[in-house]
mmCIF file of C-alpha atoms in Angstrom:
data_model
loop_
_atom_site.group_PDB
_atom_site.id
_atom_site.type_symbol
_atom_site.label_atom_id
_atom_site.label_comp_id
_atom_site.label_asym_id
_atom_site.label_seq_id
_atom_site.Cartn_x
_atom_site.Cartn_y
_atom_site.Cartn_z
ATOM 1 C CA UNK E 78 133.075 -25.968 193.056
ATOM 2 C CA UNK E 79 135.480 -28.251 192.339
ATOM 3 C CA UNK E 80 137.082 -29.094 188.543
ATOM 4 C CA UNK E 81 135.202 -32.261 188.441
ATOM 5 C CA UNK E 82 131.935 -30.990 189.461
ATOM 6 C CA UNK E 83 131.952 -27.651 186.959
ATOM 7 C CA UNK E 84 132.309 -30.893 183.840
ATOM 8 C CA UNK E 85 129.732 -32.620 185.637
ATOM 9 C CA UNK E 86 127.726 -29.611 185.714
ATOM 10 C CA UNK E 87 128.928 -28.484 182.183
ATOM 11 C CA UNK E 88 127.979 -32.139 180.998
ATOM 12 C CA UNK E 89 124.084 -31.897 182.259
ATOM 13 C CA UNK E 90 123.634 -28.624 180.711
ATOM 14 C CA UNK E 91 124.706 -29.921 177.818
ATOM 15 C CA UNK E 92 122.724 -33.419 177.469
ATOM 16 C CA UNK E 93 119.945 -30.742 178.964
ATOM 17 C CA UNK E 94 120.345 -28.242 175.458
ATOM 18 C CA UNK E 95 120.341 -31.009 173.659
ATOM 19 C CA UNK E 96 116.672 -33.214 175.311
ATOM 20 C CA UNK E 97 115.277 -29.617 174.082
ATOM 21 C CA UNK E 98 116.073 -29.662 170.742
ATOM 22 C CA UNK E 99 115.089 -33.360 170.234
ATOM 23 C CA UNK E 100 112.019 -32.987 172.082
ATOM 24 C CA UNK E 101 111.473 -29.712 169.063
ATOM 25 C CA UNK E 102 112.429 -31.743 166.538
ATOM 26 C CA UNK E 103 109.665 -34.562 167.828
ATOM 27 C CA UNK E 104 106.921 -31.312 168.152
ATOM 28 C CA UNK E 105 107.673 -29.940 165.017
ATOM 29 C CA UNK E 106 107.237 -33.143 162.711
ATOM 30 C CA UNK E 107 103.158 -32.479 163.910
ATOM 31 C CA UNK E 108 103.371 -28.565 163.922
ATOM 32 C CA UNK E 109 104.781 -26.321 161.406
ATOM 33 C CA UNK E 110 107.555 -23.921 162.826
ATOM 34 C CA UNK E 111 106.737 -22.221 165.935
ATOM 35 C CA UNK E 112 110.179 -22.613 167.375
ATOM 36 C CA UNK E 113 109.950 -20.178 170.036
ATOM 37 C CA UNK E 114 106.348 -21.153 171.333
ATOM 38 C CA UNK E 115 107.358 -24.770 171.383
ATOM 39 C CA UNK E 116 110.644 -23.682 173.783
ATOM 40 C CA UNK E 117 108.654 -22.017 176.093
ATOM 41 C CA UNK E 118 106.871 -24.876 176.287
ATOM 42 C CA UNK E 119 109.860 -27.010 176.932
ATOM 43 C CA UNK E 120 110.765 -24.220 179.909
ATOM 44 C CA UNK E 121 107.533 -24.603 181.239
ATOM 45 C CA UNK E 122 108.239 -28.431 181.520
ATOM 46 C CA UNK E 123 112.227 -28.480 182.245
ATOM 47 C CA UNK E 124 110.817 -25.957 185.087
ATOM 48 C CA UNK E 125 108.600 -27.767 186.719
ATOM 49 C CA UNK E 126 105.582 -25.728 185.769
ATOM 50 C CA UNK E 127 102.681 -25.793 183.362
ATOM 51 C CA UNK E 128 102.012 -24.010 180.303
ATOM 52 C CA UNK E 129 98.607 -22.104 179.151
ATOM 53 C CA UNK E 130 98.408 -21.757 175.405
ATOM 54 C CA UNK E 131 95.723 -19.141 174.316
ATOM 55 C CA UNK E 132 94.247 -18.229 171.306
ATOM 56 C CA UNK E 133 91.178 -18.060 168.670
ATOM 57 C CA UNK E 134 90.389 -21.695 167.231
ATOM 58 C CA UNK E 135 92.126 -23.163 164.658
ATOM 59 C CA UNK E 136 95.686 -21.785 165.075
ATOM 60 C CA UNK E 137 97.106 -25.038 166.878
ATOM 61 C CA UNK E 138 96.825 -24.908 170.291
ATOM 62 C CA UNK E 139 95.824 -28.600 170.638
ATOM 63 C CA UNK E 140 97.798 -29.773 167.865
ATOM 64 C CA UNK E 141 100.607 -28.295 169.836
ATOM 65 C CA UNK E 142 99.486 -29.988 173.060
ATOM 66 C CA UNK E 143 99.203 -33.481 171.567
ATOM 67 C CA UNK E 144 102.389 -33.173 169.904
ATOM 68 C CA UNK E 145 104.280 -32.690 173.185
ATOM 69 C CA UNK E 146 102.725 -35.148 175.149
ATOM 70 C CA UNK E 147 103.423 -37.643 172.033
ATOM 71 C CA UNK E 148 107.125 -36.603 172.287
ATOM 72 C CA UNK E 149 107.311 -37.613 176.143
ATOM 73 C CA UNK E 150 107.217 -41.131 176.949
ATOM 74 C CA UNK E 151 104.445 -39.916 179.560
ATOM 75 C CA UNK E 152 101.342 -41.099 181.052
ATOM 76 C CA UNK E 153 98.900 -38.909 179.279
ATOM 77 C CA UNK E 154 95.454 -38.206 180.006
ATOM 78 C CA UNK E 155 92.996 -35.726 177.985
ATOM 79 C CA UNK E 156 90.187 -33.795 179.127
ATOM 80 C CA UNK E 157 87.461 -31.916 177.261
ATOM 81 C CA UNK E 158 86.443 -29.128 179.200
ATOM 82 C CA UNK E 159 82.609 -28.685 178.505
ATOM 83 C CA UNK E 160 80.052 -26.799 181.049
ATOM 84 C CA UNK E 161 78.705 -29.758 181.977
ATOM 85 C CA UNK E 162 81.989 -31.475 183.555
ATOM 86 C CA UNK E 163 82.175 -31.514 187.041
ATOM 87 C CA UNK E 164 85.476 -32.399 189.617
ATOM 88 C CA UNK E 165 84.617 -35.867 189.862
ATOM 89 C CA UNK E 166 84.684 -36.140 186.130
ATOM 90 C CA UNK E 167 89.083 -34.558 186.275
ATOM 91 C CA UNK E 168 89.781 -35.808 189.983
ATOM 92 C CA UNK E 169 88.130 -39.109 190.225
ATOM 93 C CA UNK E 170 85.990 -40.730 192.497
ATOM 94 C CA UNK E 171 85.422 -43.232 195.512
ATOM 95 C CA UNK E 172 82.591 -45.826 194.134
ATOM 96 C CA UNK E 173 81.081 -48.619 196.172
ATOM 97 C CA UNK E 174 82.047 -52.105 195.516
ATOM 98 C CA UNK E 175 79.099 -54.398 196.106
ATOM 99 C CA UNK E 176 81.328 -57.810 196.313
ATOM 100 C CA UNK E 177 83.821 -56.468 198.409
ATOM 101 C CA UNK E 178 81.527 -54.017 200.345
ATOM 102 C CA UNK E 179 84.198 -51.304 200.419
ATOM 103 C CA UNK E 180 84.420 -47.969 198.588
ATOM 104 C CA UNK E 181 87.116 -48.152 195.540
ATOM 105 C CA UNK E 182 88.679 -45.145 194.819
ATOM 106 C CA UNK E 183 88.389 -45.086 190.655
ATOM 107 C CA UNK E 184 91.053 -42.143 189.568
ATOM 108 C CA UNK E 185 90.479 -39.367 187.075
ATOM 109 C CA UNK E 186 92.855 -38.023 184.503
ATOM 110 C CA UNK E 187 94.488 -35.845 186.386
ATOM 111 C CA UNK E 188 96.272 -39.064 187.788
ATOM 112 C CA UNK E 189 98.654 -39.474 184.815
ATOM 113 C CA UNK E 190 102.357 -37.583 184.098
ATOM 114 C CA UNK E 191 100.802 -35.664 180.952
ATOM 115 C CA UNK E 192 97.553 -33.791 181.352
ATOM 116 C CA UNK E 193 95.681 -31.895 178.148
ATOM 117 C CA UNK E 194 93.396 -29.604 179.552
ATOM 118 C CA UNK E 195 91.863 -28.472 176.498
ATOM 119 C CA UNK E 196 89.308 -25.439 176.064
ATOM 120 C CA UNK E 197 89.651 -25.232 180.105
ATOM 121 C CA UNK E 198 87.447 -22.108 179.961
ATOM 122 C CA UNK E 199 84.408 -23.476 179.105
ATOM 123 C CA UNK E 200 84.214 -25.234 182.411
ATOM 124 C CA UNK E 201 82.996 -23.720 185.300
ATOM 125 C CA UNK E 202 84.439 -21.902 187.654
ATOM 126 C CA UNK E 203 83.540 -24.719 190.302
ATOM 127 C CA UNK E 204 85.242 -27.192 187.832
ATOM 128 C CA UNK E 205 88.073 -25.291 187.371
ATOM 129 C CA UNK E 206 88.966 -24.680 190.947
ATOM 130 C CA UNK E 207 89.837 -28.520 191.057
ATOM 131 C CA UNK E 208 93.033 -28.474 189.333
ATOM 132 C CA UNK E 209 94.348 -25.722 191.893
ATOM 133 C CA UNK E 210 95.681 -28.247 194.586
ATOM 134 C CA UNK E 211 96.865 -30.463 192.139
ATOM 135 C CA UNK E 212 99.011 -27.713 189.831
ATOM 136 C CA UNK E 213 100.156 -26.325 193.181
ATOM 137 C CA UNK E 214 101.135 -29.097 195.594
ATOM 138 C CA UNK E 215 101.418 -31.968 192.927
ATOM 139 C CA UNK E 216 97.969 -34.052 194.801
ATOM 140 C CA UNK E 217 94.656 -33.986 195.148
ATOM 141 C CA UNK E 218 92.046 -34.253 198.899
ATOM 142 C CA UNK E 219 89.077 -36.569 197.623
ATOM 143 C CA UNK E 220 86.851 -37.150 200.425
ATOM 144 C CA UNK E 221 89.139 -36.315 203.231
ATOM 145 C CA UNK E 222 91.911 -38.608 201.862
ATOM 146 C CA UNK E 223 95.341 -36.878 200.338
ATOM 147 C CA UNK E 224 96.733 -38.768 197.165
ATOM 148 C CA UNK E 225 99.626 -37.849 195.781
ATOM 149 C CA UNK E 226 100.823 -37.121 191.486
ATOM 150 C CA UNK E 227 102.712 -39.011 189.315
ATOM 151 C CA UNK E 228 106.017 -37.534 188.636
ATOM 152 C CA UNK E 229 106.442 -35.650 186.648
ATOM 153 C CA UNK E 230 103.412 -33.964 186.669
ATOM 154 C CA UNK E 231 102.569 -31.288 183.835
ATOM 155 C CA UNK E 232 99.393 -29.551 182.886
ATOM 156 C CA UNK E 233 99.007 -27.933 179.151
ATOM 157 C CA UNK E 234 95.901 -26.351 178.787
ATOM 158 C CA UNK E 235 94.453 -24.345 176.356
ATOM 159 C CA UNK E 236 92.393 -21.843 176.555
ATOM 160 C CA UNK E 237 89.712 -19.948 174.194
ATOM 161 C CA UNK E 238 89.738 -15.569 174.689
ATOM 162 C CA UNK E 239 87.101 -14.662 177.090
ATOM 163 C CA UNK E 240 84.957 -12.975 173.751
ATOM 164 C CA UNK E 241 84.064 -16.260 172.599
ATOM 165 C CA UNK E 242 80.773 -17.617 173.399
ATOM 166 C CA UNK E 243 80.425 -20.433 176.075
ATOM 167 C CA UNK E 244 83.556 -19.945 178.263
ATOM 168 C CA UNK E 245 84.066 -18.390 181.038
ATOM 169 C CA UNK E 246 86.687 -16.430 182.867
ATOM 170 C CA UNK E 247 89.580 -18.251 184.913
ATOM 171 C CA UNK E 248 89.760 -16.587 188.238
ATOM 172 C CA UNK E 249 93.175 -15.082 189.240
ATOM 173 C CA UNK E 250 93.707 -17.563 191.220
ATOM 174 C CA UNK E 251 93.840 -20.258 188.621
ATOM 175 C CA UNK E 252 95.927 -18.016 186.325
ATOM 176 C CA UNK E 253 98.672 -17.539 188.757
ATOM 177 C CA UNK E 254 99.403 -21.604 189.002
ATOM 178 C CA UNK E 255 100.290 -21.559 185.023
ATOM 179 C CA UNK E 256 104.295 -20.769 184.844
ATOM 180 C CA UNK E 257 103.574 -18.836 181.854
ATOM 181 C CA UNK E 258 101.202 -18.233 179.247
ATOM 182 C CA UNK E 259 102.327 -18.419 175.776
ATOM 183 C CA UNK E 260 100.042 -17.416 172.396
ATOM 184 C CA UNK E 261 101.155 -19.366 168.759
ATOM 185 C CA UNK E 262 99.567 -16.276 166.491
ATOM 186 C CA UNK E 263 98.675 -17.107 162.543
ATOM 187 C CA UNK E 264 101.556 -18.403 160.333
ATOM 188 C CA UNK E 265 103.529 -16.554 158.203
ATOM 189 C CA UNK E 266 102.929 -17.655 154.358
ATOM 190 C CA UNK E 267 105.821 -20.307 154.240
ATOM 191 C CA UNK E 268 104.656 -21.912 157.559
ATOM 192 C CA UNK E 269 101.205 -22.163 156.203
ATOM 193 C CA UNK E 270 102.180 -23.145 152.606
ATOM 194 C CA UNK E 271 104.526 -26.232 154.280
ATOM 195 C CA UNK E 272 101.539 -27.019 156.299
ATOM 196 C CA UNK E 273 99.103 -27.473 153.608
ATOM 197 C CA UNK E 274 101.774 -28.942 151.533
ATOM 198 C CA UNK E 275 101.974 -31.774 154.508
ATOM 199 C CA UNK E 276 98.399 -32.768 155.246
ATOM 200 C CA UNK E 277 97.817 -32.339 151.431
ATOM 201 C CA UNK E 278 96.165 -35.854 151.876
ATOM 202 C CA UNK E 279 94.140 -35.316 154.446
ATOM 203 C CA UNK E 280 96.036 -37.606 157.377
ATOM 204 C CA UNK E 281 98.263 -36.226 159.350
ATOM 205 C CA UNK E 282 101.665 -37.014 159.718
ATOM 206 C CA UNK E 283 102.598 -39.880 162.636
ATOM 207 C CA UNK E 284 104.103 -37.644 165.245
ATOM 208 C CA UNK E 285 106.974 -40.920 165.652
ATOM 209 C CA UNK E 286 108.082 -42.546 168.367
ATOM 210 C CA UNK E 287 108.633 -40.872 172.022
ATOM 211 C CA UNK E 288 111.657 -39.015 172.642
ATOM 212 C CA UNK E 289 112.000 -38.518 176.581
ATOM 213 C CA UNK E 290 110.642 -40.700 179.227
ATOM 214 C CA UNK E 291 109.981 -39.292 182.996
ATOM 215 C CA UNK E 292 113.988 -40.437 183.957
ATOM 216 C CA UNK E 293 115.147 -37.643 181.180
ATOM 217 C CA UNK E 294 112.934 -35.083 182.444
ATOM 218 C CA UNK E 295 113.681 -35.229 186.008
ATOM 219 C CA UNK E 296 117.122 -34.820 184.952
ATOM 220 C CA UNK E 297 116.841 -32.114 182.892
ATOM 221 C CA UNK E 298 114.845 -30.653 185.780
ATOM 222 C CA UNK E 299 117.751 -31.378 188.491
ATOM 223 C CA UNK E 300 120.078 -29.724 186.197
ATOM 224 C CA UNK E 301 117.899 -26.186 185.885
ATOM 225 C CA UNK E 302 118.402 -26.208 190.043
ATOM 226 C CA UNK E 303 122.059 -25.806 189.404
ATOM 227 C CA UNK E 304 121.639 -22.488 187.025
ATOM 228 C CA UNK E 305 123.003 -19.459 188.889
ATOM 229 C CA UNK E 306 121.455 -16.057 188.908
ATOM 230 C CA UNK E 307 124.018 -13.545 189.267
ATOM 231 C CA UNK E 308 122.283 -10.378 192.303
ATOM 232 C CA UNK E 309 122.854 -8.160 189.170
ATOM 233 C CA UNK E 310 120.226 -9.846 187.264
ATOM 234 C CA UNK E 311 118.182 -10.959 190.127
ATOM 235 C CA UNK E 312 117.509 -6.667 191.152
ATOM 236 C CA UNK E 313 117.021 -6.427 187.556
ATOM 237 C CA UNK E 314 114.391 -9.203 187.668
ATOM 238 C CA UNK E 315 112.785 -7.603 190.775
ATOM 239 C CA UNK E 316 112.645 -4.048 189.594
ATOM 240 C CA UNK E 317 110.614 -5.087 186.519
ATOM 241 C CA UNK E 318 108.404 -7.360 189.090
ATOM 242 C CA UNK E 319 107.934 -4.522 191.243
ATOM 243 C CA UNK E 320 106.963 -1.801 188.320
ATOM 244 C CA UNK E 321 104.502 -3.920 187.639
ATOM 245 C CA UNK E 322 102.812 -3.058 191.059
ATOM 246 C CA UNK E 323 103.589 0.595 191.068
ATOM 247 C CA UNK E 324 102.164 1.678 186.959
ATOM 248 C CA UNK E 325 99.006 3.506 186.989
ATOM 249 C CA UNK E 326 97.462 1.483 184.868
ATOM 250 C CA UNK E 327 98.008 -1.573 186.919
ATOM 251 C CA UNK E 328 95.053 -2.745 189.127
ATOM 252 C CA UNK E 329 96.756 -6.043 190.577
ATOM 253 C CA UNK E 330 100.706 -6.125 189.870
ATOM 254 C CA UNK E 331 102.718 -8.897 189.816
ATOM 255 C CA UNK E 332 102.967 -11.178 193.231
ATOM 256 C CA UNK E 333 106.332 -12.909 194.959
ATOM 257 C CA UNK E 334 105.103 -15.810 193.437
ATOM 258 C CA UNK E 335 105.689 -14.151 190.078
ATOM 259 C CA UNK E 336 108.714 -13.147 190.524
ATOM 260 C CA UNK E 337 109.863 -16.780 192.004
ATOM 261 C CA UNK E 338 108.135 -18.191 188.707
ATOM 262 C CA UNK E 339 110.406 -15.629 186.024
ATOM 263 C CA UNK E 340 113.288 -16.487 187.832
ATOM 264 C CA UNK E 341 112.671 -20.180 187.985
ATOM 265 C CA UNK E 342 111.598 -20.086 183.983
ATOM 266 C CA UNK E 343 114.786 -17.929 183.091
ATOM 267 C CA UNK E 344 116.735 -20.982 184.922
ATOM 268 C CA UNK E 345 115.255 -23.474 182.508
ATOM 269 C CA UNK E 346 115.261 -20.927 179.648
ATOM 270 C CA UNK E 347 119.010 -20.467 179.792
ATOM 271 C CA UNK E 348 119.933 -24.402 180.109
ATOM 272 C CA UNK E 349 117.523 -24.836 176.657
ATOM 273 C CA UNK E 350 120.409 -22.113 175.312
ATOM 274 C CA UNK E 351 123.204 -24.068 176.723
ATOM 275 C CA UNK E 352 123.934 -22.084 179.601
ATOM 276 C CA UNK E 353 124.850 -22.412 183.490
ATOM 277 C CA UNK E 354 123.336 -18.591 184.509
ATOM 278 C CA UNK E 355 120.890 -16.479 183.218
ATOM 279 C CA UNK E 356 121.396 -13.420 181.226
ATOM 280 C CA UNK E 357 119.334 -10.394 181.510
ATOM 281 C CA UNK E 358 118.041 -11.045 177.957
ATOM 282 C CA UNK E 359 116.172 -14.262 179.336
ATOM 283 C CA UNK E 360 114.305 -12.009 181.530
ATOM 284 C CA UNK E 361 113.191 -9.231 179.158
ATOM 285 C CA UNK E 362 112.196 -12.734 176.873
ATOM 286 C CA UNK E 363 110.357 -14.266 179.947
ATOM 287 C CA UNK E 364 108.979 -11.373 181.579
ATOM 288 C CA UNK E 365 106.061 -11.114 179.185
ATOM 289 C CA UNK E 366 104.898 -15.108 179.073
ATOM 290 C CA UNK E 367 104.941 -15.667 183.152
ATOM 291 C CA UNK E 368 103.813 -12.088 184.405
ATOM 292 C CA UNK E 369 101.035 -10.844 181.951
ATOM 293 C CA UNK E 370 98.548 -13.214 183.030
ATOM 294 C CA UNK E 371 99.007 -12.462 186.311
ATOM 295 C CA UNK E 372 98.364 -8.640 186.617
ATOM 296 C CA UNK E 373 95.088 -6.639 186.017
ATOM 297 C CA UNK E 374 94.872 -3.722 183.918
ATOM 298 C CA UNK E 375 92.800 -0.988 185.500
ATOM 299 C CA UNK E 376 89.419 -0.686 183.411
ATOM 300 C CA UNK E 377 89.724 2.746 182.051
ATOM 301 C CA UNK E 378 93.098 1.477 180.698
ATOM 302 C CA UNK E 379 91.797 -1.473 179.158
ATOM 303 C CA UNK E 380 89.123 0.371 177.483
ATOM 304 C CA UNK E 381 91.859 2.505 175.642
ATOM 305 C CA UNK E 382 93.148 -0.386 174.536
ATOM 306 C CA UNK E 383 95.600 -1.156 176.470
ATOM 307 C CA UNK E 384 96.710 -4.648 177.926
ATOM 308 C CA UNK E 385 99.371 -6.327 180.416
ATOM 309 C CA UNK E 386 101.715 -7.336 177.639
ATOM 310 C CA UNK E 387 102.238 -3.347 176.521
ATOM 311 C CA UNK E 388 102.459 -2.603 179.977
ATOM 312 C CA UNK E 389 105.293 -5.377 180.478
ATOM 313 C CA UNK E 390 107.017 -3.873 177.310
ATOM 314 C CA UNK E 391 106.829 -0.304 178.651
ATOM 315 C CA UNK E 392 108.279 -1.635 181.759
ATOM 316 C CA UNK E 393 111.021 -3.442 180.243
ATOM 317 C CA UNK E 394 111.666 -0.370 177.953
ATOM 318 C CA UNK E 395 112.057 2.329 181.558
ATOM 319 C CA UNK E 396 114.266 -0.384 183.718
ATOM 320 C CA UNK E 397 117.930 0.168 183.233
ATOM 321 C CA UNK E 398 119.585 -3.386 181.893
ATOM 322 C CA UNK E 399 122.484 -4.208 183.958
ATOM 323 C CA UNK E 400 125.696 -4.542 182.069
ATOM 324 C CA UNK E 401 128.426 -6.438 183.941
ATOM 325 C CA UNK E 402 127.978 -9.594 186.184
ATOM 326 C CA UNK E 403 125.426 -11.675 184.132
ATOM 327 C CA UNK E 404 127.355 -14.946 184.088
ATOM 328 C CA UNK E 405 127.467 -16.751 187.591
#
């Protein structure tokens, strides 16, 4: 690579770092703190992928949804998943015009750059199954006929734990199109004192005005293609992948899509930190978010209580960290 190129290069990682933080900045004026749930977020996006947030109600999983679509000058669309919803109601549908005695093809919300997903458990299974094309190949088939997405094209959607009444469990297949899944938790006392302290009124704050439109994302997404990944940290990457598949108390491990997905959100994860390769610390950070939801814990294991993130952690805690050759 020529001088000219590495600034170039050095340049769009750098305009890159810096779309994150004002796109955190623009999230956080809606939600208190939450830093590194709103990043992973921002990988999810800067990677191409989409981003599951899940969690009991009431700890911001929507707020945090609406806040990021308000900080992308996006098409956005909103759905309500309810049991009742069916495909038609998130694809759209072809409806005869009388007058013009032709069928006109009325799109759903899946048709816009920004799509909220919320509560998409409590759909069923048969509803569910109709974002699958569209989170995989970026279009929809309605009625024989292929339409393509807008671009970009990013699905947030929350999602309530499986103990709650009225939802119902996503199948693996579903799982396995969300680049990662990412859980906000309670706040800590300050974050929840400075949120009561800002809605002391009642009325939430105006989230402002748009940060990044679809021309600053596709860039920032461009520039994640050039971060390298040294082979050092690539075997590293795979030997955690490939524990997954080999631990006892692993029913369904971790699939080469997986492993394409950590390395593709380390990419974006390391240009959000300002750099042009990934480390071996953005894996051990990633490897929990993009694999857990994708491997199934035998049953006896999950009756003692145990789950894919402490499996991940175990895993992380046996595979040797490479030393040398992290930069690329």
């Amino acid at each position: 690579m020529d001088g000219t190129s590495a600034a170039d290069t050095a340049g769009d990682i750098a305009a890159t770092r810096t779309l994150a933080v004002v796109i955190r900045e623009a999230v956080q004026k809606t939600l208190v703190g939450k830093s590194a749930a709103i990043d992973l977020a921002i990988t999810a996006l800067f990677a191409r992928g989409h981003v599951l947030i899940e969690d009991v109600p009431g700890t911001g999983k929507t707020t945090l949804s609406k806040a990021l679509a308000g900080a992308l000058r996006c098409e956005f669309g909103r759905v309500q998943f309810t049991p009742d919803l069916v495909p038609a109601d998130v694809l759209g549908v072809n409806m005869f015009d009388m007058n013009a005695r032709a069928f006109e093809f009325r799109p759903g919300p899946i048709f816009n750059q920004v799509l909220l997903a919320d509560e998409i458990n409590r759909a069923t299974p048969r509803t569910q199954s109709a974002l699958l094309e569209a989170m995989q190949e970026r279009q929809v088939s309605i009625d024989g006929e292929t339409r393509q997405l807008p671009n970009p094209f990013f699905v947030v959607a929350t999602l309530n734990p499986v103990e709650l009444e009225g939802t119902f469990p996503l199948p693996e297949a579903q799982l396995d199109r969300f680049l990662l899944r990412l859980e906000l938790g309670y706040p800590d006392a300050r974050e929840e004192s400075a949120m009561l302290e800002r809605f002391e009124r009642g009325i939430e704050r105006d989230s402002g005005s748009p940060v990044a439109g679809p021309a600053d994302i596709a860039r920032a997404q461009d520039t994640v293609d050039t971060v390298s990944v040294d082979s050092k940290v690539r075997d590293y990457l795979l030997a955690i992948v490939g524990q997954t598949r080999s631990d006892s108390r692993v029913r369904l491990g971790a699939s080469p899509r997986a492993a394409l997905a950590l390395q593709r959100a380390c990419q974006a994860y390391a240009v959000i930190d300002g750099r042009g390769y990934v480390m071996p610390d953005d894996v051990k950070a990633l490897a929990g978010p993009v694999l857990a939801h994708r491997m199934n814990v035998e049953s006896a294991a999950r009756l003692r209580g145990v789950t894919a993130a402490a499996v991940i952690a175990d895993i992380l805690e046996s595979v040797d960290v490479p030393i040398e050759g992290t930069a690329g």
